[in-house]
């Protein structure tokens, strides 16, 4: 019949539609239709997409190996078609493969949308397993944390809180946002206050560290790039501290507070400080509030340095360390500043082989 002829001679869409029709008519027994569907799935990008869009699992089931290969395709349209198939016909075996593809260059919103079609329990279990095994894949780790935002579960909350201790700022921001979302449906674990307090102390120290460098750099000639970098880092740590400190205060207007601090309006900032003060104990107020109240790096340093021993006292030593930073921009501006004529002796002390 005409349908059979279209298996070989039609466009990818017509061939896939014909194969589907013949499989439905034959109860999944038509061998030519099966071969055509296999050929399309193993074919070019348009062929794979056409097959994925037409498959009827009642008569032709995509096996795990096929799904995994299509999901790993370098073609964005094939990835999206595979995710769409999984969303329409969810099978729990697909979950770990979908989670493993979640990285910076993957369609994360589509991945999250697809995983919402699955039961939460196996999604959460696969996410938690990924978080314990993907330590070397930072982008996947970051994506998994964001995926958990859609699946409120007490075990997920506990794992995320444990990750906080060693998380850098980017990962910490993702964890904080996810935990804040989960807390609308899941209570905060009893261990949370201790974990959060310890991390807040780390963040406050780092904010004071960059504030001290900013204060020392203000005395240096031609230090605009350094001061800009230190100011940026200082603000990043203060923002992270604020977000983490009010995590267990869901009523705190975090978004409005951060916007008010960025606007620089003194009236709005005073209100934010007043609200933030209400979340702190008396000792914490003395150790944290100057970060928000004072504009001058030197004034902030003067008030806070007694609480944070171990802050640097030699900018040039910090610049020498900075030359070896993994952050290329910071390494470059540290080296540029040391290359000033007055720093010749300091340059001689650098380990150039280590830098290379």
Coordinates of C-alpha atoms in Angstrom, one line a residue:
X1 CA 0.0 0.0 0.0
X2 CA 0.9 3.7 -0.2
X3 CA 1.8 3.8 3.5
X4 CA 4.4 1.1 3.0
X5 CA 5.9 3.0 0.0
X6 CA 6.4 6.1 2.2
X7 CA 8.6 4.2 4.6
X8 CA 11.5 4.5 2.1
X9 CA 10.6 7.4 -0.2
X10 CA 9.0 10.1 2.0
X11 CA 10.5 13.0 4.0
X12 CA 11.6 12.1 7.6
X13 CA 8.3 13.2 9.0
X14 CA 6.3 11.2 6.5
X15 CA 8.5 8.1 7.0
X16 CA 8.1 8.4 10.8
X17 CA 4.3 8.9 10.5
X18 CA 4.0 6.0 8.1
X19 CA 6.1 3.7 10.4
X20 CA 3.9 4.7 13.4
X21 CA 0.7 4.1 11.4
X22 CA 1.8 0.6 10.3
X23 CA 3.0 -0.3 13.8
X24 CA -0.4 0.7 15.2
X25 CA -2.3 -1.2 12.5
X26 CA -0.1 -4.4 13.0
X27 CA -0.1 -4.2 16.8
X28 CA 3.6 -3.5 16.7
X29 CA 4.4 -6.5 14.5
X30 CA 5.3 -4.8 11.2
X31 CA 9.1 -5.5 10.8
X32 CA 9.6 -3.0 8.0
X33 CA 8.1 -0.3 10.2
X34 CA 10.4 -1.2 13.1
X35 CA 13.4 -1.1 10.8
X36 CA 12.4 2.3 9.5
X37 CA 11.9 3.6 13.0
X38 CA 15.3 2.3 14.0
X39 CA 16.9 3.8 11.0
X40 CA 15.4 7.2 11.7
X41 CA 16.5 7.2 15.3
X42 CA 20.0 6.3 14.2
X43 CA 20.0 8.8 11.3
X44 CA 20.5 12.5 10.8
X45 CA 19.2 15.2 13.2
X46 CA 15.9 15.8 11.3
X47 CA 15.4 12.0 11.1
X48 CA 15.9 11.5 14.8
X49 CA 13.7 14.4 15.7
X50 CA 10.9 13.1 13.4
X51 CA 11.1 9.6 14.9
X52 CA 11.0 10.9 18.5
X53 CA 8.0 13.1 17.8
X54 CA 6.1 10.2 16.2
X55 CA 6.9 7.2 18.5
X56 CA 4.0 5.5 20.1
X57 CA 5.4 3.4 23.1
X58 CA 2.3 1.2 23.0
X59 CA 3.7 -0.3 19.7
X60 CA 7.4 0.7 19.6
X61 CA 9.3 1.3 22.9
X62 CA 12.4 3.4 23.0
X63 CA 14.9 1.4 25.0
X64 CA 17.3 2.9 27.6
X65 CA 20.4 2.7 25.3
X66 CA 18.6 4.5 22.5
X67 CA 17.3 7.2 24.8
X68 CA 20.7 7.8 26.4
X69 CA 22.4 8.1 23.1
X70 CA 19.8 10.6 21.7
X71 CA 20.0 12.6 25.0
X72 CA 23.8 12.8 24.6
X73 CA 23.5 14.2 21.0
X74 CA 25.4 17.3 20.2
X75 CA 22.4 18.5 18.3
X76 CA 20.2 20.8 20.5
X77 CA 17.0 19.9 18.6
X78 CA 17.6 16.1 19.2
X79 CA 18.2 16.7 22.9
X80 CA 14.9 18.7 23.2
X81 CA 13.0 16.0 21.3
X82 CA 14.4 13.3 23.6
X83 CA 13.4 15.4 26.6
X84 CA 9.9 15.9 25.1
X85 CA 9.6 12.1 24.6
X86 CA 10.6 11.5 28.3
X87 CA 8.1 14.1 29.4
X88 CA 5.2 12.5 27.4
X89 CA 6.2 8.9 28.3
X90 CA 8.2 9.0 31.6
X91 CA 10.2 6.0 32.7
X92 CA 12.2 6.1 35.9
X93 CA 15.2 4.6 34.2
X94 CA 15.5 7.9 32.2
X95 CA 16.0 10.0 35.4
X96 CA 19.7 9.5 36.1
X97 CA 20.6 10.2 32.4
X98 CA 18.5 13.3 32.3
X99 CA 20.2 14.6 35.5
X100 CA 23.7 13.7 34.2
X101 CA 23.2 15.9 31.1
X102 CA 22.3 19.0 33.3
X103 CA 25.3 21.3 32.8
X104 CA 26.0 24.8 31.8
X105 CA 25.5 24.2 28.0
X106 CA 22.4 22.0 28.5
X107 CA 18.8 23.2 28.3
X108 CA 18.3 23.4 32.0
X109 CA 14.8 24.8 32.0
X110 CA 13.6 22.0 29.7
X111 CA 15.4 19.4 31.9
X112 CA 13.6 20.8 35.0
X113 CA 10.3 20.8 33.1
X114 CA 10.8 17.2 32.0
X115 CA 11.7 16.0 35.5
X116 CA 8.5 17.5 36.9
X117 CA 6.7 14.8 34.9
X118 CA 8.3 12.1 37.1
X119 CA 7.5 11.1 40.7
X120 CA 9.5 13.3 43.0
X121 CA 11.1 10.5 45.1
X122 CA 13.2 8.9 42.3
X123 CA 14.2 12.4 41.0
X124 CA 15.4 13.5 44.5
X125 CA 17.2 10.2 45.0
X126 CA 19.0 10.5 41.7
X127 CA 19.9 14.1 42.4
X128 CA 21.3 13.3 45.9
X129 CA 23.4 10.5 44.3
X130 CA 24.7 12.9 41.7
X131 CA 25.7 15.4 44.3
X132 CA 27.8 12.8 46.1
X133 CA 29.5 11.5 42.9
X134 CA 29.9 14.5 40.6
X135 CA 32.4 16.4 42.8
X136 CA 34.7 16.9 39.8
X137 CA 31.9 18.2 37.5
X138 CA 31.1 21.6 39.0
X139 CA 28.5 22.7 36.3
X140 CA 26.5 19.5 36.9
X141 CA 26.6 20.0 40.6
X142 CA 25.3 23.5 40.2
X143 CA 22.5 22.3 37.9
X144 CA 21.4 19.5 40.2
X145 CA 21.1 22.0 43.1
X146 CA 18.8 24.1 40.9
X147 CA 16.8 21.0 39.9
X148 CA 16.0 20.2 43.5
X149 CA 14.2 23.5 43.8
X150 CA 11.2 21.8 42.1
X151 CA 11.1 18.8 44.4
X152 CA 10.6 19.6 48.1
X153 CA 11.9 16.9 50.2
X154 CA 13.4 16.8 53.8
X155 CA 16.4 14.6 52.7
X156 CA 17.2 17.1 49.9
X157 CA 17.2 19.9 52.4
X158 CA 19.6 18.1 54.7
X159 CA 22.1 17.3 51.9
X160 CA 22.0 20.9 50.6
X161 CA 22.7 22.3 54.1
X162 CA 25.8 19.9 54.3
X163 CA 27.1 21.3 51.0
X164 CA 27.0 24.8 52.3
X165 CA 30.1 24.5 54.5
X166 CA 32.5 24.2 51.5
X167 CA 30.5 25.9 48.8
X168 CA 32.0 28.8 46.9
X169 CA 29.9 31.9 46.2
X170 CA 28.3 30.7 43.0
X171 CA 27.3 27.3 44.4
X172 CA 26.3 28.9 47.7
X173 CA 23.9 31.3 45.8
X174 CA 22.3 28.3 44.1
X175 CA 22.0 26.4 47.3
X176 CA 20.6 29.4 49.2
X177 CA 17.9 30.0 46.5
X178 CA 16.9 26.4 46.4
X179 CA 16.8 26.0 50.2
X180 CA 14.7 29.2 50.4
X181 CA 12.3 27.7 47.9
X182 CA 12.1 24.4 49.7
X183 CA 11.4 26.0 53.1
X184 CA 8.0 27.1 51.9
X185 CA 7.0 23.4 52.1
X186 CA 9.7 21.6 54.2
X187 CA 10.7 22.6 57.8
X188 CA 14.3 23.6 58.5
X189 CA 16.3 20.7 60.0
X190 CA 17.4 21.1 63.7
X191 CA 21.1 21.1 62.5
X192 CA 20.6 24.1 60.3
X193 CA 21.3 27.0 62.8
X194 CA 24.8 25.6 63.6
X195 CA 25.6 25.1 59.9
X196 CA 24.3 28.5 58.9
X197 CA 26.1 30.3 61.8
X198 CA 29.4 28.7 60.8
X199 CA 29.1 29.7 57.2
X200 CA 27.9 33.2 58.0
X201 CA 31.1 33.6 60.1
X202 CA 33.2 32.5 57.1
X203 CA 31.4 35.0 54.8
X204 CA 31.8 37.8 57.3
X205 CA 35.5 37.2 57.5
X206 CA 35.9 37.1 53.7
X207 CA 33.9 40.4 53.5
X208 CA 36.2 41.9 56.0
X209 CA 39.3 40.5 54.2
X210 CA 38.3 42.2 50.9
X211 CA 37.4 45.4 52.8
X212 CA 40.9 45.4 54.4
X213 CA 42.5 45.0 50.9
X214 CA 40.2 47.7 49.6
X215 CA 41.2 50.0 52.4
X216 CA 45.0 49.4 51.9
X217 CA 44.6 49.7 48.1
X218 CA 43.1 53.2 48.5
X219 CA 46.6 54.4 49.4
X220 CA 48.2 52.9 46.3
X221 CA 48.8 55.0 43.2
X222 CA 47.2 53.7 39.9
X223 CA 45.2 51.1 41.8
X224 CA 41.8 51.7 40.2
X225 CA 41.5 48.1 38.9
X226 CA 42.5 46.6 42.2
X227 CA 40.0 48.8 44.1
X228 CA 37.3 47.9 41.7
X229 CA 38.0 44.2 42.0
X230 CA 38.1 44.4 45.9
X231 CA 34.9 46.4 46.0
X232 CA 33.1 43.9 43.8
X233 CA 34.3 41.0 45.9
X234 CA 33.4 42.8 49.1
X235 CA 29.8 43.3 47.9
X236 CA 29.5 39.7 46.7
X237 CA 30.3 38.4 50.2
X238 CA 28.1 40.9 52.0
X239 CA 25.2 39.9 49.7
X240 CA 25.8 36.2 50.3
X241 CA 26.0 36.8 54.0
X242 CA 22.7 38.7 54.1
X243 CA 20.9 36.0 52.0
X244 CA 22.2 33.2 54.2
X245 CA 21.6 35.0 57.5
X246 CA 17.9 35.5 56.8
X247 CA 17.4 32.1 55.3
X248 CA 15.4 30.9 58.3
X249 CA 13.3 34.1 58.3
X250 CA 11.0 33.5 55.3
X251 CA 9.1 36.7 56.1
X252 CA 12.2 38.8 55.5
X253 CA 11.7 40.8 52.2
X254 CA 15.0 39.6 50.7
X255 CA 14.5 40.7 47.1
X256 CA 13.4 44.2 48.1
X257 CA 16.2 44.5 50.7
X258 CA 18.9 43.6 48.2
X259 CA 17.5 46.0 45.7
X260 CA 17.5 48.8 48.3
X261 CA 21.1 48.1 49.2
X262 CA 22.2 48.3 45.6
X263 CA 20.2 51.5 45.0
X264 CA 22.3 53.3 47.6
X265 CA 19.3 55.3 48.9
X266 CA 20.1 56.1 52.5
X267 CA 16.5 55.9 53.7
X268 CA 15.9 52.5 52.1
X269 CA 19.2 51.3 53.4
X270 CA 18.3 52.4 56.9
X271 CA 15.1 50.4 56.7
X272 CA 17.0 47.3 55.5
X273 CA 19.5 47.6 58.3
X274 CA 16.7 47.9 60.9
X275 CA 15.0 44.8 59.5
X276 CA 18.3 42.9 59.3
X277 CA 19.2 43.9 62.8
X278 CA 16.1 42.1 64.0
X279 CA 17.5 38.8 62.8
X280 CA 20.8 39.2 64.8
X281 CA 21.9 38.6 68.3
X282 CA 23.7 41.4 70.2
X283 CA 27.2 40.0 69.5
X284 CA 26.4 39.4 65.8
X285 CA 25.2 43.0 65.5
X286 CA 28.6 44.4 66.4
X287 CA 30.3 41.9 64.0
X288 CA 28.1 42.4 61.0
X289 CA 26.1 45.6 61.0
X290 CA 29.1 47.9 60.2
X291 CA 29.3 46.1 56.9
X292 CA 26.0 47.6 56.0
X293 CA 26.0 50.9 58.0
X294 CA 29.4 52.4 57.0
X295 CA 30.4 53.6 53.6
X296 CA 34.2 54.1 54.2
X297 CA 36.3 50.9 53.9
X298 CA 38.6 52.4 56.6
X299 CA 35.8 53.0 59.0
X300 CA 34.4 49.5 58.5
X301 CA 37.9 48.1 59.0
X302 CA 38.4 50.1 62.2
X303 CA 35.2 48.8 63.7
X304 CA 35.4 45.2 62.6
X305 CA 39.1 44.3 62.7
X306 CA 39.0 43.6 66.5
X307 CA 36.5 40.8 65.8
X308 CA 38.4 39.2 63.0
X309 CA 42.0 38.5 63.8
X310 CA 44.2 37.3 60.9
X311 CA 43.3 39.9 58.4
X312 CA 46.2 40.8 56.1
X313 CA 48.5 43.8 56.9
X314 CA 50.7 43.8 53.8
X315 CA 49.0 44.5 50.5
X316 CA 52.0 43.6 48.4
X317 CA 52.2 40.1 50.0
X318 CA 48.6 39.6 49.0
X319 CA 49.3 40.7 45.5
X320 CA 52.2 38.3 45.3
X321 CA 49.7 35.5 46.3
X322 CA 47.2 36.9 43.8
X323 CA 49.6 36.4 40.9
X324 CA 49.0 32.6 41.3
X325 CA 45.2 33.0 41.5
X326 CA 43.1 30.7 39.3
X327 CA 41.1 33.7 38.5
X328 CA 42.9 35.1 35.4
X329 CA 41.7 38.6 35.7
X330 CA 42.8 39.0 39.3
X331 CA 46.1 37.4 38.5
X332 CA 46.6 39.8 35.7
X333 CA 45.9 43.0 37.7
X334 CA 48.0 41.8 40.6
X335 CA 50.9 41.2 38.3
X336 CA 50.4 44.5 36.5
X337 CA 50.5 46.4 39.8
X338 CA 53.7 44.5 40.9
X339 CA 55.3 45.4 37.6
X340 CA 55.4 49.0 38.7
X341 CA 59.0 50.2 38.9
X342 CA 59.0 50.3 42.7
X343 CA 58.2 46.6 42.9
X344 CA 61.2 45.2 41.1
X345 CA 62.5 43.4 44.2
X346 CA 59.1 41.9 44.8
X347 CA 58.9 40.6 41.2
X348 CA 62.2 38.9 41.7
X349 CA 60.7 36.8 44.4
X350 CA 57.9 35.3 42.2
X351 CA 58.0 31.7 41.1
X352 CA 57.5 32.1 37.4
X353 CA 57.5 28.3 36.8
X354 CA 54.6 28.0 39.1
X355 CA 52.7 30.7 37.3
X356 CA 53.3 29.0 34.0

